[in-house]
Every structure is written in structure tokens, then in C-alpha cells.
PDB file of C-alpha atoms in Angstrom:
ATOM      1  CA  MET A   1      94.037  -6.638  76.342  1.00  0.00           C
ATOM      2  CA  PRO A   2      96.429  -9.293  75.000  1.00  0.00           C
ATOM      3  CA  LEU A   3      99.813  -9.528  76.682  1.00  0.00           C
ATOM      4  CA  ASP A   4     102.787  -8.088  74.806  1.00  0.00           C
ATOM      5  CA  MET A   5     105.175 -11.033  74.419  1.00  0.00           C
ATOM      6  CA  THR A   6     107.647  -9.163  72.197  1.00  0.00           C
ATOM      7  CA  ALA A   7     110.555  -9.289  74.638  1.00  0.00           C
ATOM      8  CA  MET A   8     109.969 -12.946  75.528  1.00  0.00           C
ATOM      9  CA  TYR A   9     109.976 -14.101  71.915  1.00  0.00           C
ATOM     10  CA  ALA A  10     112.925 -11.842  71.089  1.00  0.00           C
ATOM     11  CA  MET A  11     114.924 -13.535  73.837  1.00  0.00           C
ATOM     12  CA  HIS A  12     113.932 -16.996  72.656  1.00  0.00           C
ATOM     13  CA  ARG A  13     114.910 -16.181  69.066  1.00  0.00           C
ATOM     14  CA  ALA A  14     118.264 -14.798  70.212  1.00  0.00           C
ATOM     15  CA  LEU A  15     118.995 -17.870  72.314  1.00  0.00           C
ATOM     16  CA  ARG A  16     118.134 -20.181  69.420  1.00  0.00           C
ATOM     17  CA  ARG A  17     120.423 -18.139  67.156  1.00  0.00           C
ATOM     18  CA  GLU A  18     123.308 -18.544  69.572  1.00  0.00           C
ATOM     19  CA  LEU A  19     122.634 -22.258  69.954  1.00  0.00           C
ATOM     20  CA  GLU A  20     123.182 -22.533  66.200  1.00  0.00           C
ATOM     21  CA  HIS A  21     126.571 -20.892  66.640  1.00  0.00           C
ATOM     22  CA  ILE A  22     127.469 -23.209  69.521  1.00  0.00           C
ATOM     23  CA  ALA A  23     126.433 -26.252  67.501  1.00  0.00           C
ATOM     24  CA  ARG A  24     128.671 -25.127  64.618  1.00  0.00           C
ATOM     25  CA  VAL A  25     131.619 -24.419  66.912  1.00  0.00           C
ATOM     26  CA  THR A  26     131.467 -27.889  68.451  1.00  0.00           C
ATOM     27  CA  VAL A  27     131.899 -29.634  65.106  1.00  0.00           C
ATOM     28  CA  ARG A  28     134.970 -27.683  63.998  1.00  0.00           C
ATOM     29  CA  ILE A  29     137.682 -30.286  63.510  1.00  0.00           C
ATOM     30  CA  ASP A  30     140.549 -27.827  63.062  1.00  0.00           C
ATOM     31  CA  ASP A  31     140.249 -25.891  66.298  1.00  0.00           C
ATOM     32  CA  ASP A  32     140.230 -26.276  70.079  1.00  0.00           C
ATOM     33  CA  LEU A  33     136.679 -26.073  71.439  1.00  0.00           C
ATOM     34  CA  ARG A  34     137.889 -25.103  74.905  1.00  0.00           C
ATOM     35  CA  ARG A  35     140.012 -22.261  73.514  1.00  0.00           C
ATOM     36  CA  ILE A  36     137.091 -20.962  71.452  1.00  0.00           C
ATOM     37  CA  LEU A  37     134.562 -21.013  74.288  1.00  0.00           C
ATOM     38  CA  ARG A  38     137.058 -19.640  76.790  1.00  0.00           C
ATOM     39  CA  THR A  39     137.749 -16.591  74.610  1.00  0.00           C
ATOM     40  CA  ALA A  40     134.474 -16.204  72.674  1.00  0.00           C
ATOM     41  CA  ILE A  41     132.498 -13.068  73.477  1.00  0.00           C
ATOM     42  CA  GLY A  42     129.509 -14.983  72.119  1.00  0.00           C
ATOM     43  CA  TRP A  43     129.731 -17.508  74.946  1.00  0.00           C
ATOM     44  CA  GLN A  44     129.880 -14.700  77.525  1.00  0.00           C
ATOM     45  CA  LEU A  45     126.849 -12.908  76.079  1.00  0.00           C
ATOM     46  CA  PHE A  46     124.897 -16.146  75.724  1.00  0.00           C
ATOM     47  CA  THR A  47     125.498 -17.374  79.271  1.00  0.00           C
ATOM     48  CA  ARG A  48     124.835 -13.944  80.776  1.00  0.00           C
ATOM     49  CA  SER A  49     121.529 -13.734  78.909  1.00  0.00           C
ATOM     50  CA  VAL A  50     120.468 -17.227  79.970  1.00  0.00           C
ATOM     51  CA  ARG A  51     121.259 -16.374  83.586  1.00  0.00           C
ATOM     52  CA  ILE A  52     119.224 -13.157  83.495  1.00  0.00           C
ATOM     53  CA  HIS A  53     116.293 -14.786  81.709  1.00  0.00           C
ATOM     54  CA  HIS A  54     116.104 -17.871  83.916  1.00  0.00           C
ATOM     55  CA  SER A  55     116.554 -16.013  87.195  1.00  0.00           C
ATOM     56  CA  ALA A  56     113.818 -13.516  86.310  1.00  0.00           C
ATOM     57  CA  GLU A  57     111.411 -16.345  85.505  1.00  0.00           C
ATOM     58  CA  ASP A  58     112.360 -18.361  88.603  1.00  0.00           C
ATOM     59  CA  ASP A  59     112.195 -15.386  90.976  1.00  0.00           C
ATOM     60  CA  LEU A  60     109.208 -13.505  89.549  1.00  0.00           C
ATOM     61  CA  LEU A  61     107.225 -15.232  86.827  1.00  0.00           C
ATOM     62  CA  TRP A  62     106.761 -18.707  88.270  1.00  0.00           C
ATOM     63  CA  PRO A  63     105.744 -17.397  91.750  1.00  0.00           C
ATOM     64  CA  ALA A  64     103.184 -15.060  90.142  1.00  0.00           C
ATOM     65  CA  LEU A  65     101.771 -17.960  88.141  1.00  0.00           C
ATOM     66  CA  ARG A  66     101.699 -20.202  91.219  1.00  0.00           C
ATOM     67  CA  ARG A  67      99.503 -17.709  93.012  1.00  0.00           C
ATOM     68  CA  GLN A  68      97.111 -17.632  90.064  1.00  0.00           C
ATOM     69  CA  LEU A  69      97.116 -21.413  89.619  1.00  0.00           C
ATOM     70  CA  ALA A  70      96.782 -22.486  93.243  1.00  0.00           C
ATOM     71  CA  ASP A  71      93.743 -24.607  92.368  1.00  0.00           C
ATOM     72  CA  ARG A  72      95.254 -26.002  89.141  1.00  0.00           C
ATOM     73  CA  PRO A  73      97.485 -29.018  89.921  1.00  0.00           C
ATOM     74  CA  ASP A  74      98.287 -29.506  86.243  1.00  0.00           C
ATOM     75  CA  GLY A  75      99.588 -25.960  85.995  1.00  0.00           C
ATOM     76  CA  LEU A  76     101.674 -26.337  89.152  1.00  0.00           C
ATOM     77  CA  VAL A  77     103.253 -29.515  87.806  1.00  0.00           C
ATOM     78  CA  LEU A  78     104.149 -27.663  84.620  1.00  0.00           C
ATOM     79  CA  LEU A  79     105.869 -24.910  86.603  1.00  0.00           C
ATOM     80  CA  GLU A  80     107.865 -27.542  88.497  1.00  0.00           C
ATOM     81  CA  ALA A  81     108.974 -28.928  85.133  1.00  0.00           C
ATOM     82  CA  MET A  82     110.081 -25.455  84.032  1.00  0.00           C
ATOM     83  CA  GLU A  83     112.170 -25.036  87.171  1.00  0.00           C
ATOM     84  CA  ALA A  84     113.734 -28.470  86.727  1.00  0.00           C
ATOM     85  CA  GLU A  85     114.621 -27.698  83.113  1.00  0.00           C
ATOM     86  CA  HIS A  86     116.169 -24.390  84.164  1.00  0.00           C
ATOM     87  CA  ALA A  87     118.229 -26.145  86.821  1.00  0.00           C
ATOM     88  CA  ALA A  88     119.495 -28.746  84.351  1.00  0.00           C
ATOM     89  CA  ILE A  89     120.463 -26.117  81.763  1.00  0.00           C
ATOM     90  CA  ASP A  90     122.116 -23.878  84.349  1.00  0.00           C
ATOM     91  CA  GLN A  91     124.107 -26.851  85.668  1.00  0.00           C
ATOM     92  CA  LEU A  92     125.317 -27.714  82.163  1.00  0.00           C
ATOM     93  CA  ILE A  93     126.547 -24.142  81.682  1.00  0.00           C
ATOM     94  CA  ALA A  94     128.235 -24.184  85.103  1.00  0.00           C
ATOM     95  CA  THR A  95     130.002 -27.461  84.302  1.00  0.00           C
ATOM     96  CA  VAL A  96     131.190 -26.150  80.927  1.00  0.00           C
ATOM     97  CA  ASN A  97     132.539 -23.035  82.657  1.00  0.00           C
ATOM     98  CA  GLU A  98     134.354 -25.194  85.213  1.00  0.00           C
ATOM     99  CA  LEU A  99     136.082 -27.061  82.390  1.00  0.00           C
ATOM    100  CA  LEU A 100     136.958 -23.797  80.668  1.00  0.00           C
ATOM    101  CA  ALA A 101     138.532 -22.497  83.885  1.00  0.00           C
ATOM    102  CA  ASP A 102     140.481 -25.724  84.559  1.00  0.00           C
ATOM    103  CA  PRO A 103     144.207 -25.018  84.013  1.00  0.00           C
ATOM    104  CA  ASP A 104     144.879 -28.661  83.114  1.00  0.00           C
ATOM    105  CA  PRO A 105     145.755 -28.670  79.378  1.00  0.00           C
ATOM    106  CA  ASP A 106     144.605 -32.281  79.078  1.00  0.00           C
ATOM    107  CA  VAL A 107     140.918 -31.737  79.845  1.00  0.00           C
ATOM    108  CA  ASP A 108     138.951 -34.266  77.815  1.00  0.00           C
ATOM    109  CA  PRO A 109     137.690 -32.381  74.725  1.00  0.00           C
ATOM    110  CA  PHE A 110     135.075 -35.073  74.101  1.00  0.00           C
ATOM    111  CA  ARG A 111     133.471 -34.407  77.485  1.00  0.00           C
ATOM    112  CA  LEU A 112     133.250 -30.712  76.655  1.00  0.00           C
ATOM    113  CA  GLY A 113     131.701 -31.554  73.296  1.00  0.00           C
ATOM    114  CA  ASP A 114     129.157 -33.851  74.942  1.00  0.00           C
ATOM    115  CA  LEU A 115     128.224 -31.125  77.439  1.00  0.00           C
ATOM    116  CA  THR A 116     127.702 -28.484  74.768  1.00  0.00           C
ATOM    117  CA  ASP A 117     125.674 -30.947  72.691  1.00  0.00           C
ATOM    118  CA  SER A 118     123.474 -31.595  75.738  1.00  0.00           C
ATOM    119  CA  LEU A 119     123.131 -27.854  76.283  1.00  0.00           C
ATOM    120  CA  VAL A 120     122.041 -27.242  72.692  1.00  0.00           C
ATOM    121  CA  THR A 121     119.512 -30.085  72.808  1.00  0.00           C
ATOM    122  CA  GLY A 122     118.263 -29.255  76.294  1.00  0.00           C
ATOM    123  CA  LEU A 123     117.773 -25.535  75.788  1.00  0.00           C
ATOM    124  CA  ARG A 124     116.102 -26.001  72.407  1.00  0.00           C
ATOM    125  CA  GLY A 125     113.686 -28.448  74.004  1.00  0.00           C
ATOM    126  CA  HIS A 126     113.039 -26.144  76.948  1.00  0.00           C
ATOM    127  CA  LEU A 127     112.271 -23.135  74.741  1.00  0.00           C
ATOM    128  CA  LYS A 128     109.782 -25.158  72.710  1.00  0.00           C
ATOM    129  CA  HIS A 129     108.190 -26.595  75.869  1.00  0.00           C
ATOM    130  CA  GLU A 130     107.819 -23.120  77.328  1.00  0.00           C
ATOM    131  CA  GLU A 131     106.300 -21.710  74.144  1.00  0.00           C
ATOM    132  CA  ASP A 132     103.934 -24.635  73.608  1.00  0.00           C
ATOM    133  CA  ALA A 133     102.732 -25.122  77.182  1.00  0.00           C
ATOM    134  CA  VAL A 134     103.596 -22.166  79.424  1.00  0.00           C
ATOM    135  CA  ILE A 135     103.041 -19.110  77.258  1.00  0.00           C
ATOM    136  CA  PRO A 136      99.387 -20.076  76.626  1.00  0.00           C
ATOM    137  CA  LEU A 137      99.053 -20.495  80.391  1.00  0.00           C
ATOM    138  CA  ILE A 138     100.593 -17.073  81.002  1.00  0.00           C
ATOM    139  CA  ARG A 139      98.174 -15.491  78.533  1.00  0.00           C
ATOM    140  CA  ARG A 140      95.206 -17.001  80.387  1.00  0.00           C
ATOM    141  CA  ALA A 141      96.384 -16.564  83.979  1.00  0.00           C
ATOM    142  CA  LEU A 142      98.196 -13.221  84.195  1.00  0.00           C
ATOM    143  CA  THR A 143      96.864  -9.710  83.793  1.00  0.00           C
ATOM    144  CA  ALA A 144      98.540  -7.153  81.551  1.00  0.00           C
ATOM    145  CA  ARG A 145      99.767  -5.356  84.667  1.00  0.00           C
ATOM    146  CA  GLN A 146     101.339  -8.512  86.117  1.00  0.00           C
ATOM    147  CA  TRP A 147     103.053  -9.310  82.833  1.00  0.00           C
ATOM    148  CA  ALA A 148     104.302  -5.736  82.431  1.00  0.00           C
ATOM    149  CA  ALA A 149     105.779  -5.909  85.951  1.00  0.00           C
ATOM    150  CA  PHE A 150     107.702  -9.058  85.036  1.00  0.00           C
ATOM    151  CA  ASP A 151     108.875  -7.488  81.762  1.00  0.00           C
ATOM    152  CA  GLN A 152     110.072  -4.413  83.631  1.00  0.00           C
ATOM    153  CA  ILE A 153     112.018  -6.364  86.251  1.00  0.00           C
ATOM    154  CA  HIS A 154     113.530  -8.574  83.547  1.00  0.00           C
ATOM    155  CA  GLY A 155     114.746  -5.434  81.779  1.00  0.00           C
ATOM    156  CA  GLN A 156     116.112  -3.989  85.006  1.00  0.00           C
ATOM    157  CA  ARG A 157     118.212  -7.106  85.550  1.00  0.00           C
ATOM    158  CA  VAL A 158     119.974  -6.398  82.266  1.00  0.00           C
ATOM    159  CA  GLY A 159     120.977  -3.118  83.867  1.00  0.00           C
ATOM    160  CA  ALA A 160     124.476  -1.940  83.008  1.00  0.00           C
ATOM    161  CA  ASP A 161     124.796  -4.746  80.450  1.00  0.00           C
ATOM    162  CA  ALA A 162     122.243  -3.075  78.148  1.00  0.00           C
ATOM    163  CA  PRO A 163     124.871  -1.641  75.757  1.00  0.00           C
ATOM    164  CA  ARG A 164     126.111  -5.194  75.118  1.00  0.00           C
ATOM    165  CA  LEU A 165     122.969  -7.273  75.513  1.00  0.00           C
ATOM    166  CA  LEU A 166     120.356  -5.176  73.740  1.00  0.00           C
ATOM    167  CA  PRO A 167     122.065  -5.200  70.314  1.00  0.00           C
ATOM    168  CA  TRP A 168     122.818  -8.887  70.894  1.00  0.00           C
ATOM    169  CA  LEU A 169     119.136  -9.485  71.577  1.00  0.00           C
ATOM    170  CA  LEU A 170     117.996  -7.560  68.496  1.00  0.00           C
ATOM    171  CA  GLU A 171     120.498  -8.936  66.004  1.00  0.00           C
ATOM    172  CA  ASN A 172     118.519  -9.952  62.889  1.00  0.00           C
ATOM    173  CA  ALA A 173     115.237  -9.068  64.627  1.00  0.00           C
ATOM    174  CA  ASP A 174     112.419  -7.857  62.410  1.00  0.00           C
ATOM    175  CA  PRO A 175     111.834  -4.077  62.281  1.00  0.00           C
ATOM    176  CA  GLN A 176     108.628  -4.280  64.326  1.00  0.00           C
ATOM    177  CA  THR A 177     110.357  -6.119  67.183  1.00  0.00           C
ATOM    178  CA  THR A 178     113.288  -3.715  67.125  1.00  0.00           C
ATOM    179  CA  ALA A 179     111.025  -0.670  67.154  1.00  0.00           C
ATOM    180  CA  SER A 180     108.911  -2.083  69.988  1.00  0.00           C
ATOM    181  CA  MET A 181     111.942  -2.881  72.155  1.00  0.00           C
ATOM    182  CA  LEU A 182     113.672   0.440  71.538  1.00  0.00           C
ATOM    183  CA  ALA A 183     110.463   2.380  72.234  1.00  0.00           C
ATOM    184  CA  THR A 184     110.782   1.490  75.914  1.00  0.00           C
ATOM    185  CA  LEU A 185     114.149   3.269  76.177  1.00  0.00           C
ATOM    186  CA  PRO A 186     114.681   6.947  76.974  1.00  0.00           C
ATOM    187  CA  GLU A 187     115.764   9.042  74.015  1.00  0.00           C
ATOM    188  CA  PRO A 188     119.479   9.216  75.010  1.00  0.00           C
ATOM    189  CA  ALA A 189     119.622   5.427  75.177  1.00  0.00           C
ATOM    190  CA  ARG A 190     117.937   5.065  71.769  1.00  0.00           C
ATOM    191  CA  THR A 191     120.510   7.447  70.312  1.00  0.00           C
ATOM    192  CA  ALA A 192     123.326   5.507  71.972  1.00  0.00           C
ATOM    193  CA  TYR A 193     121.901   2.270  70.553  1.00  0.00           C
ATOM    194  CA  ASP A 194     121.941   3.642  66.999  1.00  0.00           C
ATOM    195  CA  THR A 195     125.282   5.428  67.146  1.00  0.00           C
ATOM    196  CA  GLN A 196     127.340   3.312  69.570  1.00  0.00           C
ATOM    197  CA  TRP A 197     125.861   0.071  70.884  1.00  0.00           C
ATOM    198  CA  GLN A 198     124.677  -1.522  67.641  1.00  0.00           C
ATOM    199  CA  PRO A 199     127.771  -0.568  65.586  1.00  0.00           C
ATOM    200  CA  ALA A 200     130.063  -1.924  68.325  1.00  0.00           C
ATOM    201  CA  HIS A 201     128.117  -5.178  68.397  1.00  0.00           C
ATOM    202  CA  ALA A 202     128.188  -5.518  64.605  1.00  0.00           C
ATOM    203  CA  ALA A 203     131.981  -5.274  64.688  1.00  0.00           C
ATOM    204  CA  LEU A 204     132.380  -8.178  67.145  1.00  0.00           C
ATOM    205  CA  ASP A 205     133.702 -11.562  66.078  1.00  0.00           C
ATOM    206  CA  ARG A 206     131.587 -13.271  68.726  1.00  0.00           C
ATOM    207  CA  TRP A 207     132.490 -16.870  67.926  1.00  0.00           C
ATOM    208  CA  CYS A 208     136.104 -16.486  66.744  1.00  0.00           C
ATOM    209  CA  SER A 209     135.125 -17.148  63.135  1.00  0.00           C
ATOM    210  CA  ARG A 210     137.847 -14.810  61.865  1.00  0.00           C
ATOM    211  CA  ALA A 211     140.611 -16.454  63.825  1.00  0.00           C
TER     212      ALA A 211
END
């Protein structure tokens, strides 16, 4: 049975969507990039989602693949590359957050712009690398049960953030993806998504565009 990659591709699409927002924010010439990122709900949702996604892959997916690919040096090298790319992206986000938390009003705005540019380029490249090289490997190496276990743990790590992150994840998703993702929820949560979570998300000005 083919693996259900709906949640993986939904996450990748959502991250790419937010990278577009970040790229647009960084080229605004009439606003303070640090003020926007410091206050933007979009930045909070984006970084939280990256952290959940990367940690689930690092802690669960790559070890499962390593066990399956013990006799495949090429596959092991690829997993090392994935971990290195995660580390580089996570460090960029951490450095941006350090600058956002710095009380010094004279923090170099050009450095912040360079960091966010590197983040946009690096994460776009990583997502493509993962889709081109790792997802085919996952399809060949993991069973449906192993993949479902990863999917389940990934969802559990969202945890109490589901009311914020699920509508974020499904923004502009196609109806089939939305239906598939919501089908995994208990009925009360599906009702809450329709009546509370999604409307609250739709009302957000995530990237301070109305300021």
C-alpha cells in the first residue's frame, strides 16, 4: 500500500507559503523589519512549525530510516545531509530570534535582512532536496505502519497548538488535503476547527500587512 504523504506535503506547502511572506516583508522599504518580525504572529507560527517538523524528523524519521538503510551508505550520507540542513536552518532562526530579542535599538538591520534571506533560500532548497531525494527513499524503505507511526507522533507534537497550527497548515489547501487532515480528528475537534479555529485564523493579520 502506498504511503500517505498528505501531511508531509501539506507542511511543505505551508512552509513555502510563509517563506513568500517573509521574502516580501524583508524588502519593505517603509517599515522596520525587526519590529515586524518581533510582533508578527506569522513569524511565531512559522518558527513553531519548523521546530515541530524538524524535531520529529530528527528524532523519529531519520533513525527509522537509518535502521532500514544500514547497508546503504548512499542513503546514510543523504540522511546526514538532511540533519546538517536542519541544523543550519534552525541556527538561522535562532540567530534571528536573538536579534529580535536584543534591546539595543541600533541592531544592524542589514544583518537581519541577510539572515532572513539566507533562511528563505536555505529552507526552500532543503524542502526541494527532501522531496527530490528523501521522499522516494522513504516510500521504498518504510512500511505503511512505520510511516503512520511517524505521522502520529508528528501530530502529537503539535499538541495544544492544534487550534493555531492546523488552520495555519491548511490555509489555501485543496479540499482533498483539508478533508484528509480533518478526518483524523475526533468529531468535537472537527467542529471546533469549522466554528472556531479556522475563523480565528482567517481574522489574523499574520505579517502586519494592515499596520
